[in-house]
mmCIF file of C-alpha atoms and ligand atoms in Angstrom:
data_model
loop_
_atom_site.group_PDB
_atom_site.id
_atom_site.type_symbol
_atom_site.label_atom_id
_atom_site.label_comp_id
_atom_site.label_asym_id
_atom_site.label_seq_id
_atom_site.Cartn_x
_atom_site.Cartn_y
_atom_site.Cartn_z
ATOM 1 C CA MET A 1 -94.780 43.846 -210.192
ATOM 2 C CA SER A 2 -95.898 40.768 -212.074
ATOM 3 C CA GLY A 3 -94.603 37.807 -214.053
ATOM 4 C CA ASP A 4 -90.893 37.059 -213.809
ATOM 5 C CA HIS A 5 -90.222 40.256 -211.860
ATOM 6 C CA VAL A 6 -91.871 38.885 -208.718
ATOM 7 C CA ASP A 7 -89.423 38.655 -205.804
ATOM 8 C CA VAL A 8 -86.486 40.010 -207.811
ATOM 9 C CA PRO A 9 -84.712 42.519 -205.546
ATOM 10 C CA VAL A 10 -84.825 46.161 -206.658
ATOM 11 C CA ALA A 11 -81.043 46.259 -207.148
ATOM 12 C CA ALA A 12 -81.224 43.272 -209.500
ATOM 13 C CA ARG A 13 -84.056 44.835 -211.491
ATOM 14 C CA VAL A 14 -82.112 48.096 -211.761
ATOM 15 C CA ARG A 15 -79.019 46.218 -212.897
ATOM 16 C CA ARG A 16 -81.101 44.388 -215.514
ATOM 17 C CA LEU A 17 -82.444 47.712 -216.811
ATOM 18 C CA GLU A 18 -78.920 49.194 -216.876
ATOM 19 C CA ALA A 19 -77.645 46.183 -218.832
ATOM 20 C CA ARG A 20 -80.395 46.608 -221.414
ATOM 21 C CA LEU A 21 -79.650 50.321 -221.823
ATOM 22 C CA VAL A 22 -75.951 49.589 -222.235
ATOM 23 C CA ALA A 23 -76.651 46.743 -224.692
ATOM 24 C CA ALA A 24 -78.864 49.067 -226.727
ATOM 25 C CA GLY A 25 -75.992 51.540 -226.955
ATOM 26 C CA LEU A 26 -77.988 54.260 -225.166
ATOM 27 C CA VAL A 27 -75.505 54.721 -222.338
ATOM 28 C CA THR A 28 -72.232 53.267 -221.086
ATOM 29 C CA ASP A 29 -71.475 51.894 -217.626
ATOM 30 C CA GLU A 30 -68.946 54.704 -217.178
ATOM 31 C CA GLN A 31 -71.604 57.322 -217.945
ATOM 32 C CA LEU A 32 -74.025 55.770 -215.470
ATOM 33 C CA ASP A 33 -71.347 55.709 -212.756
ATOM 34 C CA GLY A 34 -70.514 59.340 -213.477
ATOM 35 C CA ILE A 35 -74.126 60.444 -213.190
ATOM 36 C CA LEU A 36 -74.653 58.606 -209.893
ATOM 37 C CA GLU A 37 -71.430 59.854 -208.372
ATOM 38 C CA GLN A 38 -72.088 63.432 -209.298
ATOM 39 C CA HIS A 39 -75.636 63.161 -207.988
ATOM 40 C CA LEU A 40 -74.750 61.624 -204.642
ATOM 41 C CA TYR A 41 -71.639 63.680 -203.973
ATOM 42 C CA ARG A 42 -73.700 66.796 -204.284
ATOM 43 C CA ALA A 43 -76.553 65.689 -202.005
ATOM 44 C CA THR A 44 -75.850 67.430 -198.712
ATOM 45 C CA PRO A 45 -77.784 69.690 -196.324
ATOM 46 C CA PHE A 46 -74.938 72.141 -196.808
ATOM 47 C CA ASN A 47 -76.687 73.151 -200.050
ATOM 48 C CA GLY A 48 -79.845 74.032 -198.129
ATOM 49 C CA ALA A 49 -77.872 75.825 -195.426
ATOM 50 C CA ARG A 50 -76.006 77.847 -198.027
ATOM 51 C CA THR A 51 -79.304 78.883 -199.609
ATOM 52 C CA VAL A 52 -80.784 79.934 -196.266
ATOM 53 C CA ALA A 53 -77.722 81.935 -195.217
ATOM 54 C CA ARG A 54 -77.806 83.858 -198.487
ATOM 55 C CA ALA A 55 -81.488 84.635 -197.981
ATOM 56 C CA TRP A 56 -80.733 85.943 -194.480
ATOM 57 C CA VAL A 57 -78.168 88.448 -195.748
ATOM 58 C CA ASP A 58 -79.623 89.377 -199.139
ATOM 59 C CA ASP A 59 -83.221 90.630 -199.269
ATOM 60 C CA ALA A 60 -83.468 90.494 -203.060
ATOM 61 C CA PHE A 61 -82.302 86.873 -203.034
ATOM 62 C CA ARG A 62 -84.786 86.077 -200.274
ATOM 63 C CA GLU A 63 -87.599 87.556 -202.353
ATOM 64 C CA LEU A 64 -86.583 85.511 -205.393
ATOM 65 C CA LEU A 65 -86.199 82.360 -203.284
ATOM 66 C CA LEU A 66 -89.743 82.667 -201.958
ATOM 67 C CA THR A 67 -91.335 83.471 -205.313
ATOM 68 C CA ASP A 68 -89.224 81.353 -207.700
ATOM 69 C CA ALA A 69 -86.971 78.986 -205.786
ATOM 70 C CA ASN A 70 -85.757 77.241 -208.934
ATOM 71 C CA ALA A 71 -84.483 80.573 -210.295
ATOM 72 C CA ALA A 72 -82.889 81.457 -206.961
ATOM 73 C CA LEU A 73 -80.984 78.165 -206.878
ATOM 74 C CA GLU A 74 -79.857 78.808 -210.418
ATOM 75 C CA GLN A 75 -78.480 82.167 -209.283
ATOM 76 C CA LEU A 76 -76.576 80.469 -206.474
ATOM 77 C CA GLY A 77 -75.034 77.992 -208.883
ATOM 78 C CA LEU A 78 -77.172 75.167 -207.502
ATOM 79 C CA GLY A 79 -79.531 74.965 -210.469
ATOM 80 C CA GLY A 80 -78.388 71.520 -211.521
ATOM 81 C CA LEU A 81 -79.580 70.134 -208.195
ATOM 82 C CA LEU A 82 -83.192 69.899 -209.294
ATOM 83 C CA ALA A 83 -84.626 67.608 -211.931
ATOM 84 C CA PRO A 84 -86.169 69.480 -214.890
ATOM 85 C CA ASP A 85 -89.707 68.659 -213.715
ATOM 86 C CA GLU A 86 -88.999 69.155 -210.014
ATOM 87 C CA HIS A 87 -90.546 72.299 -208.641
ATOM 88 C CA LEU A 88 -89.193 73.573 -205.345
ATOM 89 C CA SER A 89 -91.150 75.883 -203.069
ATOM 90 C CA VAL A 90 -89.414 77.544 -200.143
ATOM 91 C CA VAL A 91 -91.716 78.544 -197.312
ATOM 92 C CA ALA A 92 -90.570 81.142 -194.798
ATOM 93 C CA ASN A 93 -91.106 80.906 -191.068
ATOM 94 C CA THR A 94 -92.377 84.112 -189.495
ATOM 95 C CA ALA A 95 -93.568 85.188 -186.056
ATOM 96 C CA GLU A 96 -97.068 84.213 -187.191
ATOM 97 C CA VAL A 97 -96.463 80.949 -189.049
ATOM 98 C CA HIS A 98 -94.089 78.035 -188.545
ATOM 99 C CA ASN A 99 -93.816 75.646 -191.495
ATOM 100 C CA VAL A 100 -93.187 71.921 -191.440
ATOM 101 C CA ILE A 101 -92.668 69.516 -194.340
ATOM 102 C CA VAL A 102 -93.987 66.009 -194.848
ATOM 103 C CA CYS A 103 -94.811 63.619 -197.665
ATOM 104 C CA THR A 104 -97.944 61.809 -196.534
ATOM 105 C CA LEU A 105 -97.941 59.497 -199.558
ATOM 106 C CA CYS A 106 -94.338 58.253 -199.446
ATOM 107 C CA SER A 107 -91.197 60.235 -198.711
ATOM 108 C CA CYS A 108 -90.763 62.944 -201.385
ATOM 109 C CA TYR A 109 -87.965 65.217 -200.341
ATOM 110 C CA PRO A 110 -85.454 67.634 -201.945
ATOM 111 C CA LEU A 111 -82.563 65.182 -201.611
ATOM 112 C CA LEU A 112 -79.867 67.306 -203.200
ATOM 113 C CA LEU A 113 -80.579 70.293 -200.966
ATOM 114 C CA LEU A 114 -81.008 68.376 -197.720
ATOM 115 C CA GLY A 115 -78.872 65.264 -198.132
ATOM 116 C CA PRO A 116 -80.282 61.794 -197.474
ATOM 117 C CA SER A 117 -83.599 61.939 -195.638
ATOM 118 C CA PRO A 118 -83.703 61.005 -191.942
ATOM 119 C CA SER A 119 -85.490 57.739 -191.124
ATOM 120 C CA TRP A 120 -88.167 59.518 -189.105
ATOM 121 C CA TYR A 121 -89.141 61.528 -192.191
ATOM 122 C CA ARG A 122 -89.925 58.251 -193.973
ATOM 123 C CA SER A 123 -91.683 56.669 -190.974
ATOM 124 C CA ASP A 124 -95.428 55.971 -190.993
ATOM 125 C CA ALA A 125 -95.720 57.578 -187.561
ATOM 126 C CA TYR A 126 -94.349 60.950 -188.660
ATOM 127 C CA ARG A 127 -96.193 60.979 -191.980
ATOM 128 C CA SER A 128 -99.583 60.315 -190.457
ATOM 129 C CA ARG A 129 -99.268 62.185 -187.174
ATOM 130 C CA VAL A 130 -97.682 65.464 -188.236
ATOM 131 C CA VAL A 131 -100.780 66.269 -190.268
ATOM 132 C CA ARG A 132 -103.218 65.544 -187.426
ATOM 133 C CA ASP A 133 -101.192 66.900 -184.535
ATOM 134 C CA PRO A 134 -98.313 69.090 -185.724
ATOM 135 C CA HIS A 135 -97.889 70.820 -182.361
ATOM 136 C CA GLY A 136 -97.644 67.477 -180.547
ATOM 137 C CA VAL A 137 -95.122 66.069 -183.024
ATOM 138 C CA LEU A 138 -92.968 69.204 -182.881
ATOM 139 C CA GLU A 139 -93.000 69.030 -179.061
ATOM 140 C CA GLU A 140 -91.619 65.498 -179.309
ATOM 141 C CA PHE A 141 -88.803 66.844 -181.469
ATOM 142 C CA GLY A 142 -88.087 69.292 -178.661
ATOM 143 C CA PHE A 143 -89.332 72.260 -180.626
ATOM 144 C CA HIS A 144 -91.806 74.428 -178.774
ATOM 145 C CA VAL A 145 -93.943 76.490 -181.100
ATOM 146 C CA PRO A 146 -94.215 79.964 -179.572
ATOM 147 C CA PRO A 147 -97.698 80.922 -178.371
ATOM 148 C CA GLY A 148 -99.585 82.739 -181.103
ATOM 149 C CA THR A 149 -97.623 81.036 -183.897
ATOM 150 C CA ALA A 150 -99.672 78.833 -186.214
ATOM 151 C CA VAL A 151 -98.198 75.669 -187.725
ATOM 152 C CA ARG A 152 -98.649 75.029 -191.417
ATOM 153 C CA VAL A 153 -97.938 71.560 -192.799
ATOM 154 C CA TRP A 154 -96.817 71.221 -196.433
ATOM 155 C CA ASP A 155 -97.389 67.895 -198.164
ATOM 156 C CA ALA A 156 -94.709 67.157 -200.764
ATOM 157 C CA THR A 157 -95.190 65.193 -203.972
ATOM 158 C CA ALA A 158 -92.840 63.928 -206.658
ATOM 159 C CA GLU A 159 -93.284 67.181 -208.592
ATOM 160 C CA ALA A 160 -93.618 69.672 -205.721
ATOM 161 C CA ARG A 161 -90.888 69.663 -203.095
ATOM 162 C CA TYR A 162 -90.619 71.996 -200.155
ATOM 163 C CA MET A 163 -87.903 73.469 -198.002
ATOM 164 C CA VAL A 164 -88.347 75.693 -194.966
ATOM 165 C CA LEU A 165 -86.597 79.042 -194.682
ATOM 166 C CA PRO A 166 -86.029 79.287 -190.923
ATOM 167 C CA ARG A 167 -86.028 82.647 -189.146
ATOM 168 C CA ARG A 168 -82.588 84.098 -188.627
ATOM 169 C CA PRO A 169 -81.767 83.628 -184.945
ATOM 170 C CA GLU A 170 -81.473 86.733 -182.807
ATOM 171 C CA ALA A 171 -78.070 88.090 -181.871
ATOM 172 C CA THR A 172 -76.418 86.836 -185.050
ATOM 173 C CA GLY A 173 -75.685 90.268 -186.485
ATOM 174 C CA HIS A 174 -71.951 89.700 -185.992
ATOM 175 C CA LEU A 175 -71.908 86.573 -188.170
ATOM 176 C CA ASP A 176 -71.008 86.617 -191.834
ATOM 177 C CA GLU A 177 -72.674 84.387 -194.390
ATOM 178 C CA GLU A 178 -70.310 81.521 -193.692
ATOM 179 C CA GLY A 179 -70.938 81.759 -189.964
ATOM 180 C CA LEU A 180 -74.680 81.792 -190.565
ATOM 181 C CA ARG A 181 -74.523 78.661 -192.713
ATOM 182 C CA ALA A 182 -73.161 76.709 -189.776
ATOM 183 C CA LEU A 183 -76.310 77.467 -187.747
ATOM 184 C CA VAL A 184 -78.693 75.796 -190.187
ATOM 185 C CA THR A 185 -79.611 72.143 -189.601
ATOM 186 C CA ARG A 186 -81.430 69.619 -191.741
ATOM 187 C CA SER A 187 -84.217 69.543 -189.138
ATOM 188 C CA GLY A 188 -84.518 73.315 -189.435
ATOM 189 C CA LEU A 189 -84.901 72.962 -193.202
ATOM 190 C CA LEU A 190 -87.733 70.464 -192.639
ATOM 191 C CA GLY A 191 -89.350 72.504 -189.880
ATOM 192 C CA THR A 192 -88.894 70.102 -186.970
ATOM 193 C CA ALA A 193 -86.414 72.516 -185.420
ATOM 194 C CA GLY A 194 -86.330 76.301 -185.254
ATOM 195 C CA VAL A 195 -83.194 76.597 -187.338
HETATM 196 FE FE1 LIG B 1 -93.478 61.032 -201.510
#
């Protein structure tokens, strides 16, 4: 920032921009409020959990989710959750590979699928260490990577976001899709927990 913008808080700069858009007749305050409300109301890890549970019970959906996540979300009625230029990749945990998500540059994150990001995800410590020592970091989260399972770290950017598809826990054959959704946590969707 330079000139008269120095030291002006972000909220004040945003308000100034909003006022100019409104003054120019490009948008109304009511429209801006509506957009924000709709956006934030919909940002919850329940969206991610719902997606995972469907993939656990529907092989065709799982296949689509892993090859074209944007299309899969569309199918689930969650298409509006991604920005037009936001590409989501869903990476599946297997017996061989456990996936974990980070943004080493800042804190890119699929907000609308996972809800607000946890503070540790935005911390310097996590962002720098998970790349160098993923096993050590996961241990600190209380997640023990099974012997013989490799850890793959995915570095998100503004355009490329990631979500983990955890493995369906054993002995959950009796659960329906709704019951399965309840098992999925935000940490599981980021890969710092098993599910
Ligand atoms: Fe980022």
